[in-house]
C-alpha positions as CSV (number, residue, x, y, z in Angstrom):
1,M,74.2,182.8,-2.1
2,I,76.4,179.4,-2.0
3,Q,79.5,181.3,-1.2
4,K,77.6,183.4,1.4
5,M,76.6,179.6,3.4
6,A,80.2,178.6,3.1
7,T,81.5,181.6,5.2
8,T,78.7,181.4,7.8
9,Y,79.7,180.5,10.9
10,R,77.4,180.2,14.5
11,K,79.0,182.4,16.9
12,S,76.8,180.5,19.5
13,L,79.3,177.9,19.9
14,Q,81.4,177.9,22.7
15,G,85.2,178.4,22.0
16,R,88.0,176.4,23.7
17,T,91.7,177.2,23.6
18,E,93.7,174.3,22.3
19,L,97.7,174.2,22.7
20,K,99.9,171.5,21.3
21,H,103.7,170.3,21.7
22,E,105.4,167.7,20.3
23,I,107.2,165.9,22.7
24,T,108.9,162.3,23.0
25,K,107.9,159.2,24.5
26,M,110.6,159.8,27.5
27,D,108.6,163.4,28.3
28,C,105.1,161.7,28.1
29,F,106.2,159.2,30.9
30,I,107.4,162.0,32.7
31,L,104.1,163.8,32.7
32,R,102.4,161.1,33.0
33,N,103.6,160.4,36.3
34,R,103.1,163.8,37.5
35,L,99.6,164.0,36.2
36,K,98.0,160.8,37.3
37,H,98.2,162.3,41.0
38,Y,96.4,165.3,40.4
39,M,94.2,164.4,37.7
40,Q,91.5,161.5,36.0
41,T,91.6,159.3,33.5
42,D,89.0,159.1,30.6
43,P,86.9,156.4,31.6
44,H,86.7,155.1,28.2
45,V,89.7,154.3,27.6
46,N,90.5,150.3,27.2
47,T,92.6,147.8,29.3
48,R,95.8,149.7,27.6
49,G,94.8,153.4,29.6
50,T,94.3,154.4,26.0
51,Y,92.1,154.9,23.0
52,F,92.2,154.1,19.3
53,I,90.9,156.8,16.9
54,R,91.1,156.4,13.7
55,S,90.1,159.6,11.3
56,V,90.0,160.9,7.8
57,Y,90.9,164.2,6.6
58,F,89.2,166.5,3.6
59,D,91.1,168.2,1.5
60,N,91.4,169.3,-2.2
61,F,93.9,168.8,-5.1
62,D,94.9,172.5,-4.3
63,N,96.2,171.1,-0.6
64,K,93.4,174.3,1.0
65,V,93.3,172.9,4.0
66,L,97.3,171.7,4.4
67,T,98.0,174.9,3.3
68,E,96.0,177.3,5.8
69,K,97.3,175.2,8.6
70,K,101.2,175.6,7.6
71,E,100.7,179.5,7.0
72,G,98.7,179.3,10.2
73,Y,95.5,181.3,9.1
74,L,93.7,182.7,11.8
75,D,90.2,181.3,10.3
76,R,90.4,178.3,9.4
77,D,88.0,174.9,8.9
78,K,89.2,171.0,8.9
79,F,86.7,168.4,8.2
80,R,87.2,164.5,8.9
81,V,85.3,161.3,9.5
82,R,86.2,159.7,13.3
83,L,85.9,156.4,14.5
84,Y,87.1,154.9,17.7
85,D,88.6,151.5,18.9
86,Y,87.5,150.4,14.9
87,N,83.9,150.6,15.5
88,M,82.7,150.5,12.6
89,S,79.2,151.3,13.0
90,L,79.8,154.8,14.9
91,L,80.7,157.2,12.7
92,H,81.2,160.8,13.5
93,L,81.5,163.8,10.6
94,E,83.4,166.5,12.2
95,K,83.8,169.9,11.6
96,K,86.7,171.7,13.6
97,S,87.3,175.4,13.3
98,K,89.9,177.9,14.0
99,R,88.3,181.5,15.1
100,N,91.0,184.4,16.3
101,N,93.2,181.4,18.2
102,L,90.1,179.4,20.0
103,T,88.7,176.4,18.7
104,Y,84.5,175.5,18.0
105,K,83.9,171.9,16.9
106,Q,80.3,170.4,15.9
107,K,80.0,166.9,15.0
108,C,77.1,164.3,13.9
109,L,76.5,160.8,13.1
110,I,76.9,158.9,9.9
111,T,76.9,155.8,8.7
112,A,79.3,153.8,7.2
113,S,76.8,153.5,4.0
114,E,76.7,157.0,3.9
115,Y,80.7,157.7,3.7
116,E,80.9,155.1,1.6
117,K,78.8,157.1,-1.0
118,L,80.4,160.4,-0.5
119,R,84.0,159.5,-0.5
120,H,83.3,157.2,-4.3
121,G,81.7,160.9,-5.2
122,D,77.8,160.7,-4.9
123,I,77.1,163.8,-2.9
124,N,73.9,165.3,-4.2
125,W,72.1,163.7,-1.4
126,M,73.6,166.1,1.2
127,E,72.5,169.0,0.2
128,F,69.0,169.2,1.3
129,D,69.8,166.2,4.6
130,S,68.6,167.5,7.6
131,R,71.9,167.4,9.2
132,S,73.2,170.8,8.9
133,L,76.7,169.3,8.9
134,L,75.9,167.5,6.1
135,R,74.9,170.5,4.0
136,E,77.7,172.2,4.8
137,L,80.0,169.7,4.0
138,Y,77.9,169.6,0.4
139,I,79.3,173.5,-0.1
140,Q,82.5,172.8,0.4
141,M,83.0,169.6,-1.3
142,S,81.2,171.5,-4.6
143,L,82.9,174.6,-4.1
144,Y,86.1,173.6,-3.5
145,Q,86.0,169.8,-4.1
146,L,86.9,169.1,-1.0
147,K,87.2,164.8,-0.1
148,P,88.6,162.4,1.9
149,I,92.4,162.4,1.3
150,T,94.2,160.5,4.1
151,V,93.5,158.3,6.8
152,V,95.3,159.1,10.3
153,D,95.7,156.4,13.2
154,Y,96.8,157.1,16.6
155,E,96.7,156.0,20.3
156,R,94.9,158.5,22.6
157,E,95.8,158.8,26.5
158,V,93.6,161.8,28.4
159,F,94.0,163.5,31.7
160,I,90.5,165.3,32.9
161,Y,90.7,167.9,35.5
162,P,86.9,169.8,36.3
163,H,88.4,173.6,37.0
164,G,88.6,175.0,33.8
165,N,87.2,171.7,32.1
166,V,90.4,170.9,31.4
167,R,91.6,168.1,28.7
168,V,95.6,166.5,28.4
169,T,95.8,164.8,25.7
170,F,98.7,162.4,24.8
171,D,98.8,161.0,21.0
172,S,101.4,158.9,19.9
173,N,102.4,155.7,17.2
174,I,100.9,158.0,14.7
175,K,100.0,156.4,11.1
176,T,99.5,157.3,8.0
177,S,97.8,155.9,4.6
178,F,99.0,158.3,2.4
179,R,96.4,159.1,0.1
180,N,94.1,156.1,1.1
181,N,90.7,157.0,1.9
182,D,89.4,153.6,3.1
183,L,88.5,154.7,6.5
184,L,86.3,151.5,7.2
185,N,89.1,148.6,6.1
186,P,90.5,147.1,9.3
187,K,93.3,146.1,6.9
188,L,93.9,149.5,5.1
189,P,98.2,149.8,5.3
190,M,99.4,152.2,7.3
191,V,102.7,153.6,8.2
192,E,104.2,154.8,11.6
193,T,105.1,158.3,10.7
194,D,107.7,159.3,14.1
195,T,108.2,156.2,16.4
196,D,108.9,158.7,19.5
197,A,106.9,161.2,18.4
198,V,104.1,162.1,20.9
199,I,101.7,165.2,20.4
200,L,100.6,167.0,23.8
201,E,97.5,168.5,23.5
202,V,96.0,171.0,26.2
203,K,92.5,171.8,25.7
204,Y,90.6,174.5,28.6
205,D,87.6,176.4,28.4
206,H,88.1,180.0,30.1
207,Y,91.5,179.5,32.0
208,L,94.4,176.7,33.1
209,P,94.5,176.1,36.8
210,D,98.5,177.2,38.1
211,I,98.6,173.3,39.1
212,I,98.4,172.3,35.7
213,K,100.5,174.7,33.9
214,Q,103.3,173.7,36.9
215,L,102.9,169.6,36.4
216,L,103.2,170.3,32.3
217,Q,106.5,171.9,33.1
218,L,109.4,170.2,30.6
219,G,112.0,173.4,30.1
220,D,112.6,174.6,27.2
221,R,109.6,172.8,25.3
222,L,107.9,175.7,23.1
223,K,104.2,175.6,22.0
224,G,103.7,175.0,18.2
225,T,101.2,174.2,15.6
226,Y,101.0,170.7,15.4
227,S,98.8,168.8,13.8
228,K,98.3,165.1,12.8
229,Y,97.4,165.6,9.4
230,Q,99.9,167.5,8.4
231,I,102.6,165.6,10.4
232,C,100.8,162.5,8.1
233,R,100.7,164.6,4.8
234,M,104.3,165.5,4.7
235,Y,105.8,162.1,5.9
236,G,108.4,161.1,3.8
């Protein structure tokens, strides 16, 4: 029964295409100056035009999630808890899934005390919680011994285009806590992974408009399978 529940996937969710490229800060500067004339900026950014994201990713001692990512599994799931701009009172548990090259995402709110309980192994309360995503995480933690492993910090800049529901994001200043999962600690020691690396992500629903394709051209840059979690786990 638990195995069946663990593999159940809600087909009603709408999948999106997500393309990733690792670029340099100079590349980012060039693309930003193109996109700003055609795309809207995210209205929730700070005075620097970005917002801060901190996530803790779940994995186990066998590196199940990391291995599935590195080996390019077509069907895989990744759980994380995320906060924005150091707002410790607003936490989201998220499940990001890949199904045949489409990306699906589910999320629900959790409290700081709930995160602290699950990171210390107190998970029995999750089994019958009213939030289905917490119940699903309970199954995964019970079956595969998933637990929060690594904190990842970065700055995100976002551009939006309504046709095709396009979001272009630049993630920079990517930092890792290695294997420290103290997500809510504002003084958590973090190490920058690559000072010149920027992860470009292009997300859209059914199609990517030609104008956006043209604006994003950078010559010989290739689509990759870059993951900030993978970068941070493999750093050093």
